[in-house]
């Protein structure tokens, strides 16, 4: 295996030892898996790094909002993708209660919001302004939404507050939640043949930007407190009357106990940082190339040895 060759070449695995890092517990590090591809691949990449360091790893599929409570309680050890737009509120709520902490930012800058493939703009040239979108709502009407436009939001656990935003800004749209990320790509794909205008939830970094050129809708600029204080944002009586942050963070979060229980793995976690292109590539391997996430993670690791090595060499327990 290329990965094994790399790791032994880098002398990351102590010769005949199964526990290369004597300081780390032999209990499994519990890594949560959610319902979008980059998170699944990245979590497997990090799990495989930990295993090569001599740790045991267990993956659990969890709700992407409830996970912050699980990390806080130590039932889950970490979270690799804390997206500011989707999860900032749940993450902050857990931080306030105590038990988890910020394990550092990825290099990546993120955005999650209403998005359209570029052909949509031909039919609605005032885009990306949200008021222009609203004036074009009839272009997005379907049998399901009557005379309102259809906005296909993400799965409910990403909690985009799409319905609240539509109300707060008095928009002529009906918000429909997709059952899965795949339903979003199917919606864009089926609109492509006849260049039908569509507006769906999307994010960056993601594989989609390499497949369908497009733009995010510009909503009233995000201000801190827009989800907590009605006075923040253009509608003085409503929450969620702002877009999501346009240059959001992507954080790692860790259970407070991780530092003492698995010090070497924790050290590596704090060093790990993925870029926008790396994350888009991880998503592409699954969503475009149709690889299994574990396999994508192995391939990503073997192709990125030089990236990974500095994250772990300083962390040999
Ligand atoms: C949480 N997500 C990256 C899918 O917006």
mmCIF file of C-alpha atoms and ligand atoms in Angstrom:
data_model
loop_
_atom_site.group_PDB
_atom_site.id
_atom_site.type_symbol
_atom_site.label_atom_id
_atom_site.label_comp_id
_atom_site.label_asym_id
_atom_site.label_seq_id
_atom_site.Cartn_x
_atom_site.Cartn_y
_atom_site.Cartn_z
ATOM 1 C CA UNK A 1 0.000 0.000 0.000
ATOM 2 C CA UNK A 2 1.226 3.441 -0.899
ATOM 3 C CA UNK A 3 -0.042 4.843 2.375
ATOM 4 C CA UNK A 4 1.892 2.306 4.426
ATOM 5 C CA UNK A 5 5.028 2.939 2.401
ATOM 6 C CA UNK A 6 4.677 6.638 3.059
ATOM 7 C CA UNK A 7 4.093 6.266 6.741
ATOM 8 C CA UNK A 8 6.996 3.935 7.341
ATOM 9 C CA UNK A 9 9.242 6.054 5.143
ATOM 10 C CA UNK A 10 8.301 8.974 7.302
ATOM 11 C CA UNK A 11 9.071 6.824 10.367
ATOM 12 C CA UNK A 12 5.712 7.667 11.848
ATOM 13 C CA UNK A 13 5.077 4.147 13.038
ATOM 14 C CA UNK A 14 7.464 2.888 15.677
ATOM 15 C CA UNK A 15 9.057 -0.368 14.521
ATOM 16 C CA UNK A 16 7.309 -3.436 15.903
ATOM 17 C CA UNK A 17 4.953 -1.497 18.131
ATOM 18 C CA UNK A 18 1.186 -1.398 17.879
ATOM 19 C CA UNK A 19 0.933 1.699 20.061
ATOM 20 C CA UNK A 20 3.354 4.141 18.537
ATOM 21 C CA UNK A 21 2.255 6.847 20.894
ATOM 22 C CA UNK A 22 2.475 5.483 24.380
ATOM 23 C CA UNK A 23 0.738 8.546 25.769
ATOM 24 C CA UNK A 24 -2.516 7.908 23.893
ATOM 25 C CA UNK A 25 -5.331 5.794 25.347
ATOM 26 C CA UNK A 26 -6.171 2.562 23.526
ATOM 27 C CA UNK A 27 -9.883 3.478 23.685
ATOM 28 C CA UNK A 28 -11.292 4.392 20.288
ATOM 29 C CA UNK A 29 -11.344 8.017 19.210
ATOM 30 C CA UNK A 30 -14.987 8.511 18.161
ATOM 31 C CA UNK A 31 -15.357 10.454 14.901
ATOM 32 C CA UNK A 32 -18.815 11.647 13.747
ATOM 33 C CA UNK A 33 -19.968 11.249 10.139
ATOM 34 C CA UNK A 34 -22.675 13.474 8.611
ATOM 35 C CA UNK A 35 -24.578 13.764 5.339
ATOM 36 C CA UNK A 36 -22.324 15.632 2.929
ATOM 37 C CA UNK A 37 -19.315 14.171 1.153
ATOM 38 C CA UNK A 38 -16.379 16.376 2.142
ATOM 39 C CA UNK A 39 -17.141 15.824 5.814
ATOM 40 C CA UNK A 40 -17.261 12.063 5.381
ATOM 41 C CA UNK A 41 -14.029 11.899 3.387
ATOM 42 C CA UNK A 42 -12.205 14.356 5.656
ATOM 43 C CA UNK A 43 -13.292 12.442 8.758
ATOM 44 C CA UNK A 44 -11.951 9.229 7.220
ATOM 45 C CA UNK A 45 -8.684 10.957 6.279
ATOM 46 C CA UNK A 46 -8.225 12.097 9.866
ATOM 47 C CA UNK A 47 -9.302 8.694 11.233
ATOM 48 C CA UNK A 48 -6.729 6.971 9.022
ATOM 49 C CA UNK A 49 -4.050 9.408 10.195
ATOM 50 C CA UNK A 50 -4.903 8.586 13.815
ATOM 51 C CA UNK A 51 -4.804 4.845 13.082
ATOM 52 C CA UNK A 52 -1.399 5.145 11.503
ATOM 53 C CA UNK A 53 -0.283 6.929 14.662
ATOM 54 C CA UNK A 54 -1.303 3.782 16.556
ATOM 55 C CA UNK A 55 -4.760 4.868 17.729
ATOM 56 C CA UNK A 56 -8.087 3.097 17.511
ATOM 57 C CA UNK A 57 -10.904 4.898 15.733
ATOM 58 C CA UNK A 58 -14.659 4.413 15.622
ATOM 59 C CA UNK A 59 -17.016 6.225 13.231
ATOM 60 C CA UNK A 60 -20.593 7.071 14.210
ATOM 61 C CA UNK A 61 -23.252 8.593 11.978
ATOM 62 C CA UNK A 62 -24.828 11.514 13.824
ATOM 63 C CA UNK A 63 -27.114 14.479 13.291
ATOM 64 C CA UNK A 64 -25.025 17.480 12.274
ATOM 65 C CA UNK A 65 -26.590 19.829 14.874
ATOM 66 C CA UNK A 66 -26.916 17.414 17.830
ATOM 67 C CA UNK A 67 -23.258 16.438 17.415
ATOM 68 C CA UNK A 68 -22.105 19.517 19.367
ATOM 69 C CA UNK A 69 -23.903 18.258 22.456
ATOM 70 C CA UNK A 70 -22.294 14.806 21.919
ATOM 71 C CA UNK A 71 -18.802 16.308 21.643
ATOM 72 C CA UNK A 72 -19.416 18.425 24.737
ATOM 73 C CA UNK A 73 -20.319 15.277 26.701
ATOM 74 C CA UNK A 74 -17.381 13.293 25.300
ATOM 75 C CA UNK A 75 -19.611 10.695 23.587
ATOM 76 C CA UNK A 76 -17.992 11.871 20.363
ATOM 77 C CA UNK A 77 -14.368 13.050 20.446
ATOM 78 C CA UNK A 78 -14.266 15.789 17.823
ATOM 79 C CA UNK A 79 -15.925 17.443 14.828
ATOM 80 C CA UNK A 80 -13.851 18.051 11.683
ATOM 81 C CA UNK A 81 -16.183 20.515 9.892
ATOM 82 C CA UNK A 82 -17.829 23.246 11.953
ATOM 83 C CA UNK A 83 -19.305 25.442 9.186
ATOM 84 C CA UNK A 84 -20.103 28.904 10.476
ATOM 85 C CA UNK A 85 -23.269 29.359 8.420
ATOM 86 C CA UNK A 86 -24.977 26.063 9.240
ATOM 87 C CA UNK A 87 -23.593 25.180 12.651
ATOM 88 C CA UNK A 88 -22.257 28.377 14.236
ATOM 89 C CA UNK A 89 -25.309 28.691 16.508
ATOM 90 C CA UNK A 90 -25.222 25.075 17.789
ATOM 91 C CA UNK A 91 -21.464 25.239 18.242
ATOM 92 C CA UNK A 92 -21.670 28.504 20.239
ATOM 93 C CA UNK A 93 -24.474 27.114 22.407
ATOM 94 C CA UNK A 94 -22.360 24.047 23.288
ATOM 95 C CA UNK A 95 -19.277 26.211 23.924
ATOM 96 C CA UNK A 96 -21.244 28.259 26.430
ATOM 97 C CA UNK A 97 -22.339 25.139 28.307
ATOM 98 C CA UNK A 98 -18.737 23.890 28.407
ATOM 99 C CA UNK A 99 -17.055 20.582 27.608
ATOM 100 C CA UNK A 100 -15.809 21.262 24.093
ATOM 101 C CA UNK A 101 -13.394 23.793 22.648
ATOM 102 C CA UNK A 102 -12.112 25.334 19.454
ATOM 103 C CA UNK A 103 -9.320 23.108 18.088
ATOM 104 C CA UNK A 104 -8.361 25.633 15.411
ATOM 105 C CA UNK A 105 -9.541 26.866 12.023
ATOM 106 C CA UNK A 106 -8.970 25.222 8.687
ATOM 107 C CA UNK A 107 -7.377 27.440 6.072
ATOM 108 C CA UNK A 108 -10.655 27.201 4.108
ATOM 109 C CA UNK A 109 -13.041 30.151 3.842
ATOM 110 C CA UNK A 110 -16.659 29.053 3.511
ATOM 111 C CA UNK A 111 -20.017 30.265 2.274
ATOM 112 C CA UNK A 112 -23.383 28.510 2.471
ATOM 113 C CA UNK A 113 -26.496 30.078 1.031
ATOM 114 C CA UNK A 114 -29.115 30.314 -1.717
ATOM 115 C CA UNK A 115 -27.324 29.627 -5.014
ATOM 116 C CA UNK A 116 -28.173 29.368 -8.729
ATOM 117 C CA UNK A 117 -26.431 27.924 -11.802
ATOM 118 C CA UNK A 118 -25.363 30.727 -14.158
ATOM 119 C CA UNK A 119 -28.049 30.079 -16.806
ATOM 120 C CA UNK A 120 -30.582 31.279 -14.223
ATOM 121 C CA UNK A 121 -29.125 34.762 -14.522
ATOM 122 C CA UNK A 122 -29.994 34.908 -18.247
ATOM 123 C CA UNK A 123 -33.657 34.755 -17.212
ATOM 124 C CA UNK A 124 -33.236 37.094 -14.234
ATOM 125 C CA UNK A 125 -30.455 39.566 -15.080
ATOM 126 C CA UNK A 126 -30.722 41.584 -11.834
ATOM 127 C CA UNK A 127 -29.137 38.682 -9.923
ATOM 128 C CA UNK A 128 -27.332 38.151 -7.574
ATOM 129 C CA UNK A 129 -29.324 40.780 -5.627
ATOM 130 C CA UNK A 130 -32.027 39.143 -3.490
ATOM 131 C CA UNK A 131 -34.629 41.771 -4.371
ATOM 132 C CA UNK A 132 -34.082 41.044 -8.065
ATOM 133 C CA UNK A 133 -34.482 37.348 -7.265
ATOM 134 C CA UNK A 134 -37.723 38.108 -5.482
ATOM 135 C CA UNK A 135 -39.019 40.099 -8.467
ATOM 136 C CA UNK A 136 -38.293 37.010 -10.595
ATOM 137 C CA UNK A 137 -40.043 34.609 -8.195
ATOM 138 C CA UNK A 138 -42.590 33.626 -10.892
ATOM 139 C CA UNK A 139 -39.739 32.081 -12.934
ATOM 140 C CA UNK A 140 -39.245 29.533 -10.162
ATOM 141 C CA UNK A 141 -42.927 28.647 -9.708
ATOM 142 C CA UNK A 142 -43.869 24.962 -9.917
ATOM 143 C CA UNK A 143 -47.093 22.976 -9.554
ATOM 144 C CA UNK A 144 -46.022 22.331 -5.961
ATOM 145 C CA UNK A 145 -45.498 26.011 -5.074
ATOM 146 C CA UNK A 146 -48.366 27.651 -7.037
ATOM 147 C CA UNK A 147 -47.584 31.284 -7.839
ATOM 148 C CA UNK A 148 -44.613 31.339 -5.444
ATOM 149 C CA UNK A 149 -41.082 30.507 -6.446
ATOM 150 C CA UNK A 150 -39.555 27.218 -5.338
ATOM 151 C CA UNK A 151 -36.391 27.319 -3.250
ATOM 152 C CA UNK A 152 -34.857 23.909 -2.579
ATOM 153 C CA UNK A 153 -33.151 24.183 0.791
ATOM 154 C CA UNK A 154 -30.765 21.637 2.338
ATOM 155 C CA UNK A 155 -31.853 18.720 4.545
ATOM 156 C CA UNK A 156 -33.542 19.900 7.754
ATOM 157 C CA UNK A 157 -30.587 19.082 10.015
ATOM 158 C CA UNK A 158 -28.511 21.768 8.308
ATOM 159 C CA UNK A 159 -31.026 24.256 9.796
ATOM 160 C CA UNK A 160 -30.728 27.041 7.267
ATOM 161 C CA UNK A 161 -33.711 28.979 8.589
ATOM 162 C CA UNK A 162 -34.868 29.315 5.003
ATOM 163 C CA UNK A 163 -38.538 29.598 5.969
ATOM 164 C CA UNK A 164 -37.814 32.235 8.601
ATOM 165 C CA UNK A 165 -35.744 34.247 6.142
ATOM 166 C CA UNK A 166 -38.485 34.143 3.498
ATOM 167 C CA UNK A 167 -40.944 35.465 6.084
ATOM 168 C CA UNK A 168 -38.588 38.048 7.550
ATOM 169 C CA UNK A 169 -37.856 39.503 4.100
ATOM 170 C CA UNK A 170 -41.414 39.021 2.842
ATOM 171 C CA UNK A 171 -40.307 36.964 -0.161
ATOM 172 C CA UNK A 172 -42.520 35.308 -2.764
ATOM 173 C CA UNK A 173 -40.890 31.925 -2.281
ATOM 174 C CA UNK A 174 -41.840 28.581 -0.785
ATOM 175 C CA UNK A 175 -39.036 26.718 0.952
ATOM 176 C CA UNK A 176 -38.831 22.974 0.336
ATOM 177 C CA UNK A 177 -36.261 20.909 2.262
ATOM 178 C CA UNK A 178 -34.289 18.385 0.220
ATOM 179 C CA UNK A 179 -34.102 14.888 1.690
ATOM 180 C CA UNK A 180 -30.394 14.622 0.977
ATOM 181 C CA UNK A 181 -27.486 16.439 -0.634
ATOM 182 C CA UNK A 182 -27.974 14.203 -3.678
ATOM 183 C CA UNK A 183 -31.448 15.718 -4.190
ATOM 184 C CA UNK A 184 -29.831 19.160 -4.585
ATOM 185 C CA UNK A 185 -27.489 17.912 -7.319
ATOM 186 C CA UNK A 186 -30.376 16.106 -9.034
ATOM 187 C CA UNK A 187 -32.360 19.359 -9.076
ATOM 188 C CA UNK A 188 -29.533 21.288 -10.727
ATOM 189 C CA UNK A 189 -28.805 18.421 -13.127
ATOM 190 C CA UNK A 190 -32.401 18.114 -14.300
ATOM 191 C CA UNK A 191 -32.669 21.884 -14.858
ATOM 192 C CA UNK A 192 -29.510 21.890 -16.950
ATOM 193 C CA UNK A 193 -30.906 20.255 -20.091
ATOM 194 C CA UNK A 194 -33.411 23.031 -20.859
ATOM 195 C CA UNK A 195 -31.612 25.721 -18.809
ATOM 196 C CA UNK A 196 -34.567 26.054 -16.455
ATOM 197 C CA UNK A 197 -34.016 28.697 -13.727
ATOM 198 C CA UNK A 198 -33.481 27.096 -10.315
ATOM 199 C CA UNK A 199 -32.372 28.326 -6.917
ATOM 200 C CA UNK A 200 -31.069 25.806 -4.388
ATOM 201 C CA UNK A 201 -28.980 25.666 -1.246
ATOM 202 C CA UNK A 202 -25.283 25.215 -1.995
ATOM 203 C CA UNK A 203 -21.932 25.868 -0.392
ATOM 204 C CA UNK A 204 -18.250 26.367 -1.039
ATOM 205 C CA UNK A 205 -15.825 24.602 -0.947
ATOM 206 C CA UNK A 206 -17.704 21.872 -2.778
ATOM 207 C CA UNK A 207 -17.378 19.754 -5.929
ATOM 208 C CA UNK A 208 -20.311 21.622 -7.506
ATOM 209 C CA UNK A 209 -18.340 24.746 -8.375
ATOM 210 C CA UNK A 210 -16.212 22.742 -10.838
ATOM 211 C CA UNK A 211 -19.308 21.231 -12.459
ATOM 212 C CA UNK A 212 -21.803 24.115 -12.668
ATOM 213 C CA UNK A 213 -20.593 27.716 -12.745
ATOM 214 C CA UNK A 214 -22.951 29.707 -10.561
ATOM 215 C CA UNK A 215 -23.359 32.392 -7.915
ATOM 216 C CA UNK A 216 -24.720 32.863 -4.442
ATOM 217 C CA UNK A 217 -27.661 35.219 -3.965
ATOM 218 C CA UNK A 218 -26.616 38.401 -2.140
ATOM 219 C CA UNK A 219 -28.877 38.858 0.862
ATOM 220 C CA UNK A 220 -28.639 41.654 3.434
ATOM 221 C CA UNK A 221 -25.147 41.280 4.853
ATOM 222 C CA UNK A 222 -24.772 38.984 7.863
ATOM 223 C CA UNK A 223 -24.326 40.834 11.126
ATOM 224 C CA UNK A 224 -23.524 39.198 14.444
ATOM 225 C CA UNK A 225 -26.791 38.692 16.318
ATOM 226 C CA UNK A 226 -29.005 38.454 13.223
ATOM 227 C CA UNK A 227 -30.208 35.080 14.560
ATOM 228 C CA UNK A 228 -30.741 36.335 18.124
ATOM 229 C CA UNK A 229 -31.803 39.992 18.102
ATOM 230 C CA UNK A 230 -34.685 41.171 15.890
ATOM 231 C CA UNK A 231 -33.197 44.698 15.813
ATOM 232 C CA UNK A 232 -30.199 43.370 13.846
ATOM 233 C CA UNK A 233 -30.832 43.272 10.074
ATOM 234 C CA UNK A 234 -33.192 45.297 7.876
ATOM 235 C CA UNK A 235 -36.466 44.020 9.390
ATOM 236 C CA UNK A 236 -36.590 45.414 12.960
ATOM 237 C CA UNK A 237 -39.184 42.836 14.023
ATOM 238 C CA UNK A 238 -37.654 39.615 12.722
ATOM 239 C CA UNK A 239 -34.755 37.217 13.202
ATOM 240 C CA UNK A 240 -32.933 35.669 10.212
ATOM 241 C CA UNK A 241 -33.341 38.728 7.961
ATOM 242 C CA UNK A 242 -29.679 38.441 6.853
ATOM 243 C CA UNK A 243 -27.694 36.174 4.559
ATOM 244 C CA UNK A 244 -25.176 33.733 5.997
ATOM 245 C CA UNK A 245 -21.588 34.960 6.420
ATOM 246 C CA UNK A 246 -19.956 35.372 2.991
ATOM 247 C CA UNK A 247 -16.464 34.572 4.353
ATOM 248 C CA UNK A 248 -17.337 32.079 7.050
ATOM 249 C CA UNK A 249 -14.964 29.998 9.123
ATOM 250 C CA UNK A 250 -14.476 26.247 9.023
ATOM 251 C CA UNK A 251 -13.406 25.059 12.438
ATOM 252 C CA UNK A 252 -12.380 21.889 14.176
ATOM 253 C CA UNK A 253 -13.938 21.284 17.590
ATOM 254 C CA UNK A 254 -12.712 18.860 20.260
ATOM 255 C CA UNK A 255 -14.036 17.376 23.477
ATOM 256 C CA UNK A 256 -12.073 18.965 26.358
ATOM 257 C CA UNK A 257 -10.950 15.525 27.537
ATOM 258 C CA UNK A 258 -9.275 14.653 24.226
ATOM 259 C CA UNK A 259 -6.139 16.613 25.069
ATOM 260 C CA UNK A 260 -5.257 14.414 28.065
ATOM 261 C CA UNK A 261 -6.663 11.121 26.834
ATOM 262 C CA UNK A 262 -5.062 11.097 23.362
ATOM 263 C CA UNK A 263 -2.341 13.800 23.505
ATOM 264 C CA UNK A 264 -0.552 12.788 20.295
ATOM 265 C CA UNK A 265 -3.759 12.551 18.255
ATOM 266 C CA UNK A 266 -4.909 15.821 19.778
ATOM 267 C CA UNK A 267 -1.636 17.464 18.788
ATOM 268 C CA UNK A 268 -2.162 16.279 15.194
ATOM 269 C CA UNK A 269 -5.777 17.495 15.230
ATOM 270 C CA UNK A 270 -4.699 21.006 16.160
ATOM 271 C CA UNK A 271 -2.144 21.008 13.295
ATOM 272 C CA UNK A 272 -4.538 19.701 10.652
ATOM 273 C CA UNK A 273 -5.831 22.361 8.272
ATOM 274 C CA UNK A 274 -7.478 21.831 4.902
ATOM 275 C CA UNK A 275 -7.742 24.389 2.102
ATOM 276 C CA UNK A 276 -10.690 25.174 -0.184
ATOM 277 C CA UNK A 277 -9.230 23.171 -3.122
ATOM 278 C CA UNK A 278 -8.446 20.178 -0.883
ATOM 279 C CA UNK A 279 -12.008 20.083 0.463
ATOM 280 C CA UNK A 280 -13.549 20.509 -2.992
ATOM 281 C CA UNK A 281 -11.359 17.609 -4.172
ATOM 282 C CA UNK A 282 -12.524 15.359 -1.308
ATOM 283 C CA UNK A 283 -16.162 16.047 -2.249
ATOM 284 C CA UNK A 284 -15.433 15.439 -5.954
ATOM 285 C CA UNK A 285 -13.908 12.030 -5.313
ATOM 286 C CA UNK A 286 -17.273 10.855 -3.956
ATOM 287 C CA UNK A 287 -19.864 13.038 -5.732
ATOM 288 C CA UNK A 288 -18.307 13.072 -9.208
ATOM 289 C CA UNK A 289 -15.924 10.100 -9.254
ATOM 290 C CA UNK A 290 -18.278 7.901 -7.202
ATOM 291 C CA UNK A 291 -15.621 6.479 -4.905
ATOM 292 C CA UNK A 292 -16.453 5.080 -1.474
ATOM 293 C CA UNK A 293 -15.467 7.620 1.218
ATOM 294 C CA UNK A 294 -12.922 5.264 2.865
ATOM 295 C CA UNK A 295 -11.298 4.597 -0.479
ATOM 296 C CA UNK A 296 -11.303 8.313 -1.348
ATOM 297 C CA UNK A 297 -9.605 9.014 1.976
ATOM 298 C CA UNK A 298 -6.884 6.425 1.295
ATOM 299 C CA UNK A 299 -6.278 7.826 -2.145
ATOM 300 C CA UNK A 300 -6.256 11.410 -0.898
ATOM 301 C CA UNK A 301 -3.713 10.497 1.800
ATOM 302 C CA UNK A 302 -1.390 8.700 -0.575
ATOM 303 C CA UNK A 303 -1.493 11.647 -3.003
ATOM 304 C CA UNK A 304 -0.893 14.216 -0.252
ATOM 305 C CA UNK A 305 1.910 12.723 1.841
ATOM 306 C CA UNK A 306 3.899 15.929 1.901
ATOM 307 C CA UNK A 307 0.869 17.847 3.186
ATOM 308 C CA UNK A 308 0.132 15.397 5.996
ATOM 309 C CA UNK A 309 3.632 14.640 7.237
ATOM 310 C CA UNK A 310 4.277 17.972 9.007
ATOM 311 C CA UNK A 311 0.948 17.651 10.868
ATOM 312 C CA UNK A 312 2.128 14.488 12.643
ATOM 313 C CA UNK A 313 5.896 14.521 12.892
ATOM 314 C CA UNK A 314 5.839 17.023 15.761
ATOM 315 C CA UNK A 315 3.269 14.913 17.654
ATOM 316 C CA UNK A 316 5.041 11.658 18.444
ATOM 317 C CA UNK A 317 3.856 11.058 22.006
HETATM 318 C C1 LIG B 1 -23.182 21.990 6.085
HETATM 319 N N1 LIG B 1 -22.993 22.224 4.633
HETATM 320 C C2 LIG B 1 -21.561 22.330 4.326
HETATM 321 C C3 LIG B 1 -23.584 21.129 3.867
HETATM 322 O O1 LIG B 1 -23.604 23.388 4.339
#
